[in-house]
XYZ file of C-alpha atoms in Angstrom:
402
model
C 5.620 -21.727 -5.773
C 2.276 -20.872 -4.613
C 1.266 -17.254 -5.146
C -0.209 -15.555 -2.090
C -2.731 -13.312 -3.893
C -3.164 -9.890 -2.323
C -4.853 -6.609 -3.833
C -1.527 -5.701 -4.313
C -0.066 -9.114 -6.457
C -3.417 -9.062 -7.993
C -3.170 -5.783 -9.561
C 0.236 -6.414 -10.753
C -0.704 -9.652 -11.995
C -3.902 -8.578 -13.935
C -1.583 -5.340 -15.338
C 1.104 -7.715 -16.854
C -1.573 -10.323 -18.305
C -3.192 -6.714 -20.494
C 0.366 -5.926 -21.522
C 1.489 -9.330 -22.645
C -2.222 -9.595 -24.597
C -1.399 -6.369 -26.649
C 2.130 -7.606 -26.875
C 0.694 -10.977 -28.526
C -1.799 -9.455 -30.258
C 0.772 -7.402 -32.054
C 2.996 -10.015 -33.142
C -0.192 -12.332 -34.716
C -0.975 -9.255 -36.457
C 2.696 -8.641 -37.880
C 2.673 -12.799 -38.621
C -0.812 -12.071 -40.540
C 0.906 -9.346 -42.645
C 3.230 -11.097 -43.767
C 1.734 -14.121 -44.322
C -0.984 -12.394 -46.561
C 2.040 -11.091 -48.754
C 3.672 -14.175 -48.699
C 0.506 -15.971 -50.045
C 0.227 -12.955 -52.801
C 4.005 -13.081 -53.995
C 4.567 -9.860 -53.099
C 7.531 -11.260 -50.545
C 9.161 -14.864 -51.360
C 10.814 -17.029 -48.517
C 12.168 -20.328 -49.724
C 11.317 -22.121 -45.990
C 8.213 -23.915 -47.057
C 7.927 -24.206 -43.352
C 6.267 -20.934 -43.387
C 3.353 -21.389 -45.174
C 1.859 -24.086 -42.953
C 3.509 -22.610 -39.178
C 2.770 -18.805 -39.938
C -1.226 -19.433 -39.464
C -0.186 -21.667 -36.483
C 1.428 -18.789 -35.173
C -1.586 -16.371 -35.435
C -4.100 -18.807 -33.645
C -1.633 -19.218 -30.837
C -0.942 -15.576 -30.539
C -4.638 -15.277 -30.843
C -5.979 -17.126 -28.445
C -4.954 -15.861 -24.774
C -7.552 -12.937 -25.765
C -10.208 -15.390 -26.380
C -9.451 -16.866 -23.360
C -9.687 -13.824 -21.807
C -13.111 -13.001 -23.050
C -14.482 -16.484 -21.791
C -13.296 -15.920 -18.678
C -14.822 -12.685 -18.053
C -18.080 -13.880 -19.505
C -17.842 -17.062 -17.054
C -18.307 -17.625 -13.483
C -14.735 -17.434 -12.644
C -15.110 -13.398 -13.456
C -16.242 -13.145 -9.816
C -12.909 -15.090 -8.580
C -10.532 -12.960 -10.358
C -7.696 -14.077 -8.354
C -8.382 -17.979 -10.403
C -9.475 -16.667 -13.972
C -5.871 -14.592 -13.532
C -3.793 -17.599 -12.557
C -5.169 -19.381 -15.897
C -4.962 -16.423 -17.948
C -1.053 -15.566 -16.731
C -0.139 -19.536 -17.442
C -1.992 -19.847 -20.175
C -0.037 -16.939 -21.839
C 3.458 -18.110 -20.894
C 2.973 -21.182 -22.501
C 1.672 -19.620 -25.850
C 4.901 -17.551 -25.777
C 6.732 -20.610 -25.655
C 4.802 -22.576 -28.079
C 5.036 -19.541 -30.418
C 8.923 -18.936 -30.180
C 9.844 -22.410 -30.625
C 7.187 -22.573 -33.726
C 8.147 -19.429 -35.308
C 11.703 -19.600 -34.658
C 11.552 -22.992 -36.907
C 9.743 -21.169 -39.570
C 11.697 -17.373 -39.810
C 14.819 -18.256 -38.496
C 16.990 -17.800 -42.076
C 15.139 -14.219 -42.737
C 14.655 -11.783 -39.608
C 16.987 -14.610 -37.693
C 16.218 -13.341 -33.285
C 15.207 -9.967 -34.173
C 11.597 -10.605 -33.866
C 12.094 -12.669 -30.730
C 12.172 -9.100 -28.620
C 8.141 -8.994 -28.691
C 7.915 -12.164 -27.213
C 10.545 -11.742 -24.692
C 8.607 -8.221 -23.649
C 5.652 -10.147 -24.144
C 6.688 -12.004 -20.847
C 9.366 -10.227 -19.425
C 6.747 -9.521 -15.877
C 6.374 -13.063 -15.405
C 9.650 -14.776 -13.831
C 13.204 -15.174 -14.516
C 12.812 -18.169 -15.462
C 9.848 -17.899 -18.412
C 12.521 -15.061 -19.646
C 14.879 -17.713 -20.182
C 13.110 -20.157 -21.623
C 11.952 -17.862 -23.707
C 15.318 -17.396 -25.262
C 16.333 -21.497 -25.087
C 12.957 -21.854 -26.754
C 13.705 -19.640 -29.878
C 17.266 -20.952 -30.180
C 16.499 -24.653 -30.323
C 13.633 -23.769 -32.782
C 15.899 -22.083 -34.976
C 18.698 -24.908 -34.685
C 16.591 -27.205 -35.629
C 15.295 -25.420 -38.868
C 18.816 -25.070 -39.873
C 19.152 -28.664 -39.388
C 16.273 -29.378 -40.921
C 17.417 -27.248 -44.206
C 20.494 -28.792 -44.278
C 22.726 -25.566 -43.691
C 26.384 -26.511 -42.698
C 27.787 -25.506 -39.567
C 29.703 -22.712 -41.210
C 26.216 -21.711 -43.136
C 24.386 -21.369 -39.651
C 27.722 -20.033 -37.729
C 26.606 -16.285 -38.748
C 22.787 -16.804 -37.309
C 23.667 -18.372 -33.881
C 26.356 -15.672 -33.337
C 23.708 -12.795 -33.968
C 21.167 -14.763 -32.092
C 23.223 -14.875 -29.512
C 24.138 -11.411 -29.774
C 20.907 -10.617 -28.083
C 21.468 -12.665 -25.054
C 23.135 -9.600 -23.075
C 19.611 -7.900 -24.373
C 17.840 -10.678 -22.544
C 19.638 -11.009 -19.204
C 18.770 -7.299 -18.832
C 15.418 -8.191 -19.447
C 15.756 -10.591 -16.977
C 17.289 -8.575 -14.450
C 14.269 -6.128 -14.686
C 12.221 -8.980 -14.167
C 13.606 -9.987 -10.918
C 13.891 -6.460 -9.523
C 10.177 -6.263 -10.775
C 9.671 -9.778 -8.758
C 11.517 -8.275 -5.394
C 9.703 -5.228 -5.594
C 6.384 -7.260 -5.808
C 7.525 -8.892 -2.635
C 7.878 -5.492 -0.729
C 4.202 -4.894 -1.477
C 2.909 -7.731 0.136
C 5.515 -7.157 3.012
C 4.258 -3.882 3.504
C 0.395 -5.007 3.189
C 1.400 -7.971 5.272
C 3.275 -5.686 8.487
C 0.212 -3.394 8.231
C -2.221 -6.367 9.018
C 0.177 -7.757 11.536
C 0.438 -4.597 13.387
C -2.923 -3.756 12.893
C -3.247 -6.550 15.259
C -0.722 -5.662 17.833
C -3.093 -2.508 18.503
C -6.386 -4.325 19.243
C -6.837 -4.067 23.013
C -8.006 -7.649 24.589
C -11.099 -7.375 26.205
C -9.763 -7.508 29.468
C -8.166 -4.054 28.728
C -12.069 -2.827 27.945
C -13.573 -4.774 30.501
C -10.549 -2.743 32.901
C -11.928 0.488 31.543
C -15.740 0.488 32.631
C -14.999 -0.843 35.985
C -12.497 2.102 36.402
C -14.477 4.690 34.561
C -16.555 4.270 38.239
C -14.328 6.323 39.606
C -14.574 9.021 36.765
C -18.827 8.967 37.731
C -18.220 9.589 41.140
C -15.886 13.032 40.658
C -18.707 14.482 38.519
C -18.019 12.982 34.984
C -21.446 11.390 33.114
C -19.568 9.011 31.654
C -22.733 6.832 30.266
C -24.050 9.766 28.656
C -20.429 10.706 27.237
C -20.496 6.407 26.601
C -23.104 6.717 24.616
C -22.839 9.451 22.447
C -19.542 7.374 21.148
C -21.496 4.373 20.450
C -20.023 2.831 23.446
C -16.836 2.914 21.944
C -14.646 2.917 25.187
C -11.190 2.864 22.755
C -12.425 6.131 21.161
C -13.139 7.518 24.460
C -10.087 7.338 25.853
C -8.450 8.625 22.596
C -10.280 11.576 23.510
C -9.261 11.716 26.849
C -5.712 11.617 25.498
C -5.975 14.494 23.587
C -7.899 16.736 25.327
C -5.382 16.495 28.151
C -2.592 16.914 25.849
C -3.826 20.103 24.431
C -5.446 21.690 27.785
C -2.596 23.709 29.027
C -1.561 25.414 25.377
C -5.357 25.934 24.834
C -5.536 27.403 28.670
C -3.192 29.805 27.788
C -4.238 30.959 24.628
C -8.048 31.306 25.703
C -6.251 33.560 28.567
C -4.470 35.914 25.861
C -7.993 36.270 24.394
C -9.520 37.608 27.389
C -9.254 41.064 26.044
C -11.960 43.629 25.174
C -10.787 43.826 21.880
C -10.173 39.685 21.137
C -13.567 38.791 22.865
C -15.250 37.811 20.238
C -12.544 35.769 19.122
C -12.800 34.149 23.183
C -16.337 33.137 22.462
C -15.153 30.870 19.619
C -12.484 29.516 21.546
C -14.374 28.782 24.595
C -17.197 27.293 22.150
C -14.619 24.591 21.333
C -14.236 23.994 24.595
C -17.438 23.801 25.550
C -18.358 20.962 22.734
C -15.371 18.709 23.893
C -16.324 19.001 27.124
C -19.900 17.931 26.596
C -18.890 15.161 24.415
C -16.796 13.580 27.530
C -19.181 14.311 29.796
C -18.258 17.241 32.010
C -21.400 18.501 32.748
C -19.689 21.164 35.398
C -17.539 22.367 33.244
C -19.915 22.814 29.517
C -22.319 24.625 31.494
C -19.749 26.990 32.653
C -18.187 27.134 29.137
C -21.441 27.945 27.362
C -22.041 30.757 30.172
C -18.579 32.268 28.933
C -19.587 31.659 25.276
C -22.812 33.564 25.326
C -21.161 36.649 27.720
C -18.602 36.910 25.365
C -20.661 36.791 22.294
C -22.698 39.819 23.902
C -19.643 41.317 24.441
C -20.160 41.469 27.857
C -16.088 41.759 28.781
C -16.204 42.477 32.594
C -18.870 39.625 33.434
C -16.303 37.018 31.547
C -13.090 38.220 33.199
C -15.095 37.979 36.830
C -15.597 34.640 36.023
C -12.559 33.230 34.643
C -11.027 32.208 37.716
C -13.931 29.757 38.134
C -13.726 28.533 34.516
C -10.392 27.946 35.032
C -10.642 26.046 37.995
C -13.363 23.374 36.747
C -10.802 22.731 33.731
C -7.492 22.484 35.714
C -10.057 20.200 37.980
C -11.387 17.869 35.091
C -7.345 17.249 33.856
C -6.315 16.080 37.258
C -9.220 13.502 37.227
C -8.613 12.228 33.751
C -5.062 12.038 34.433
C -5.706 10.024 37.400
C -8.272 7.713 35.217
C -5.708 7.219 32.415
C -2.734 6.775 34.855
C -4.841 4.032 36.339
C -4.790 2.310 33.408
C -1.304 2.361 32.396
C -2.048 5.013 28.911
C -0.060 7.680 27.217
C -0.387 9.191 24.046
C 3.325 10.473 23.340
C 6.489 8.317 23.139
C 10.093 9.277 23.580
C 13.616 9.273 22.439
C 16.525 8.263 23.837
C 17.047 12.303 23.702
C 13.901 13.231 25.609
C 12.278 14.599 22.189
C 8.736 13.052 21.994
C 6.583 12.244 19.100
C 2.284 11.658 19.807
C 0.981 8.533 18.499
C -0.836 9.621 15.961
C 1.912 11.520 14.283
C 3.915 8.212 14.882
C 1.153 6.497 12.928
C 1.153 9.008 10.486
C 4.667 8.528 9.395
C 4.139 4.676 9.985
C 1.626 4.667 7.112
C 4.109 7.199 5.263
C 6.523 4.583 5.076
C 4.534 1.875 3.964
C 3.280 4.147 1.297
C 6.065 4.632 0.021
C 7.259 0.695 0.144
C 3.693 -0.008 -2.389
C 5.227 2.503 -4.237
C 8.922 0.465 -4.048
C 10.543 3.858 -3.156
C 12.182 1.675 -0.872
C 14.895 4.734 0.205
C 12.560 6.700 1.822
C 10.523 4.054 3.696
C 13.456 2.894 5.541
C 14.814 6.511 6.404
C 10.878 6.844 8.022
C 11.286 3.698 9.194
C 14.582 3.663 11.076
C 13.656 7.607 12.462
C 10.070 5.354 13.817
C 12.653 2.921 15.985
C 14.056 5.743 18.027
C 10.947 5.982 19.621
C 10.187 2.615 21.569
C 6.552 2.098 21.567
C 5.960 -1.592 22.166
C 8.999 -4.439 22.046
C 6.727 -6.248 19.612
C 5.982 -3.547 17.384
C 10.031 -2.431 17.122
C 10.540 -5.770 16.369
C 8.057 -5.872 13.516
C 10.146 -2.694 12.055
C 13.269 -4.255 12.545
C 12.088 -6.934 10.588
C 10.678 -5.139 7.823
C 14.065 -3.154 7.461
C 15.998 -6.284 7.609
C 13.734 -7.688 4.721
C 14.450 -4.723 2.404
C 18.090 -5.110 2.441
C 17.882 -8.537 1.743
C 14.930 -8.198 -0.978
C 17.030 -5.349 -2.743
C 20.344 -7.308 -2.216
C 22.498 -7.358 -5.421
């Protein structure tokens, strides 16, 4: 299998190689212990065996943080993803090497007890180093009996308890492949972002569209190049804009209304300020000339004057939203979709709760990203992008399959 190394893989990856170097680390230094007692008669064990494998056992354990500190002192630090792929190998096979080794050497005294390390030592890896694990430590210790010359009736008790733990192992195991799966709904979820990502580029046609029919915006009064260029020439963000400033105009007509008041005036002039700085920044020269007029009246307190001239502020608003909904209906835009039900949801709330759900699938709460998910699908936004969330539904059932 070749790993497709993400931020997200990585991580995990570079997590479960510190772990399994404590983990190792650990065990040498239990194996030293005892091995410096055994060497000062303070505890006898009649395998020979265990005078010559126990300091083979400590340089194996050993090593995968040596390794470690070459790598990051070599050029591969700057390519973490390949110094990671050495490191994670290189400590699966030392776990192997180790339990078949030490298995031959302790296997009549602590028997498969202190074959748990190990097996958490490498229980983030795969299934399958799990269970080789295991087959590694029981052949080792077969063959020590064998090699001692127990009888089948003086090794029956050792391979029953060492296969005891087995149950112990396949629910290591099993966290191992949920761990795996869940792994996989990372990079799904990094994966769908990218992919949709990609869905919401417009071609350049779509921009090219834009400026020929922002002409028509120049010619009812809009100074669109100024507007243009205050945004960088960003015609994408622009229209955003657009979007929302026609989707909040009539709630924000009607409260600056209910302000009109000798009492809320002040509270006016800020509103109509707002007004006045959205307006300049798309280029309604009419209409942030007018707003600025209110803004200072107001802010003098000047009630009567304002009130004369509402009607005309009014006007020049109700009068930019027709043109900008003419400009954006020209070019096929909305910023709302809808249910089946008529309720509607703006796209950047739908975003929102798009990003919500793949939150919560890098976090593998994998209940609560498809409950976002399938309340996303009632709205149809594009036939692509439903399909990519059918998809990603469809690929958490099957990833969390029992």
């Amino acid at each position: 299998m070749e790993f497709d190394y993400n931020h997200i893989f990585l991580d995990n990856r570079q997590l479960t190689n510190k772990a399994s170097l404590i983990w190792c680390n650990m065990i040498a230094g239990v194996f030293s212990v005892a091995w410096l007692l055994y060497l000062l008669n303070i505890i006898h064990i009649t395998n020979v065996a265990f005078s010559y494998l126990a300091p083979a056992c400590i340089c194996l354990l050993i090593s995968p943080s040596l390794l470690n500190q070459i790598l990051l002192r070599s050029r591969l630090r700057e390519q973490s993803e390949k110094s990671t792929y050495i490191l994670e190998h290189y400590i699966i096979s030392v776990c192997l090497a180790t339990t078949f080794v030490a298995s031959c050497c302790l296997s009549n005294y602590i028997m498969a007890a202190w074959i748990l390390p190990m097996l958490i030592a490498c229980q983030y890896y795969s299934k399958k180093t799990t269970t080789f694990v295991y087959v590694a430590g029981l052949i080792g210790m077969l063959l020590s009996m064998l090699i001692s010359g127990l009888t089948i009736m003086s090794a029956l008790p050792y391979i029953l308890i060492y296969c005891a733990f087995y149950p112990l192992c396949m629910m290591i195991t099993k966290r191992t492949s949920l761990l795996l799966k869940k792994q996989k709904l990372s990079i799904m979820a990094l994966q769908a972002k990218q992919s949709l990502d990609n869905i919401h580029e417009f071609p350049d046609t779509f921009i090219t569209d834009c400026r020929i029919k922002m002409r028509y915006l120049a010619k009812n009064g809009v100074d669109i190049d100024s507007a243009l260029t205050k945004m960088d020439g960003n015609v994408e963000k622009y229209n955003d804009f657009v979007l929302t400033f026609l989707g909040e105009s009539h709630p924000k007509e009607d409260e600056l209304f209910s302000l009109l008041t000798p009492e809320t005036i002040l509270q006016y002039g800020a509103k109509v300020r707002e007004l006045r700085i959205k307006a300049n920044a798309l280029g309604l020269t009419q209409l942030t000339d007018t707003a600025f007029f209110h803004e200072i009246e107001a802010y003098a307190n000047s009630f009567e004057i304002v009130r004369l001239n509402w009607e005309k502020l009014s006007f020049e608003w109700d009068e930019a939203c027709e043109v900008f909904t003419s400009y954006i209906r020209s070019l096929g835009l909305k910023n709302h979709a809808t249910d089946e039900n008529g309720n509607q949801i703006t796209f950047k709330e739908w975003g929102a709760h798009l990003q919500e759900a793949f939150d919560a699938l890098e976090s593998y709460d994998t209940k609560r990203a498809r409950t976002i998910l399938n309340e996303l699908l009632r709205y149809q936004i594009d036939s692509d992008i439903t399909k990519n969330l059918q998809s990603i539904i469809a690929n958490i059932d099957d990833i969390l399959k029992a």
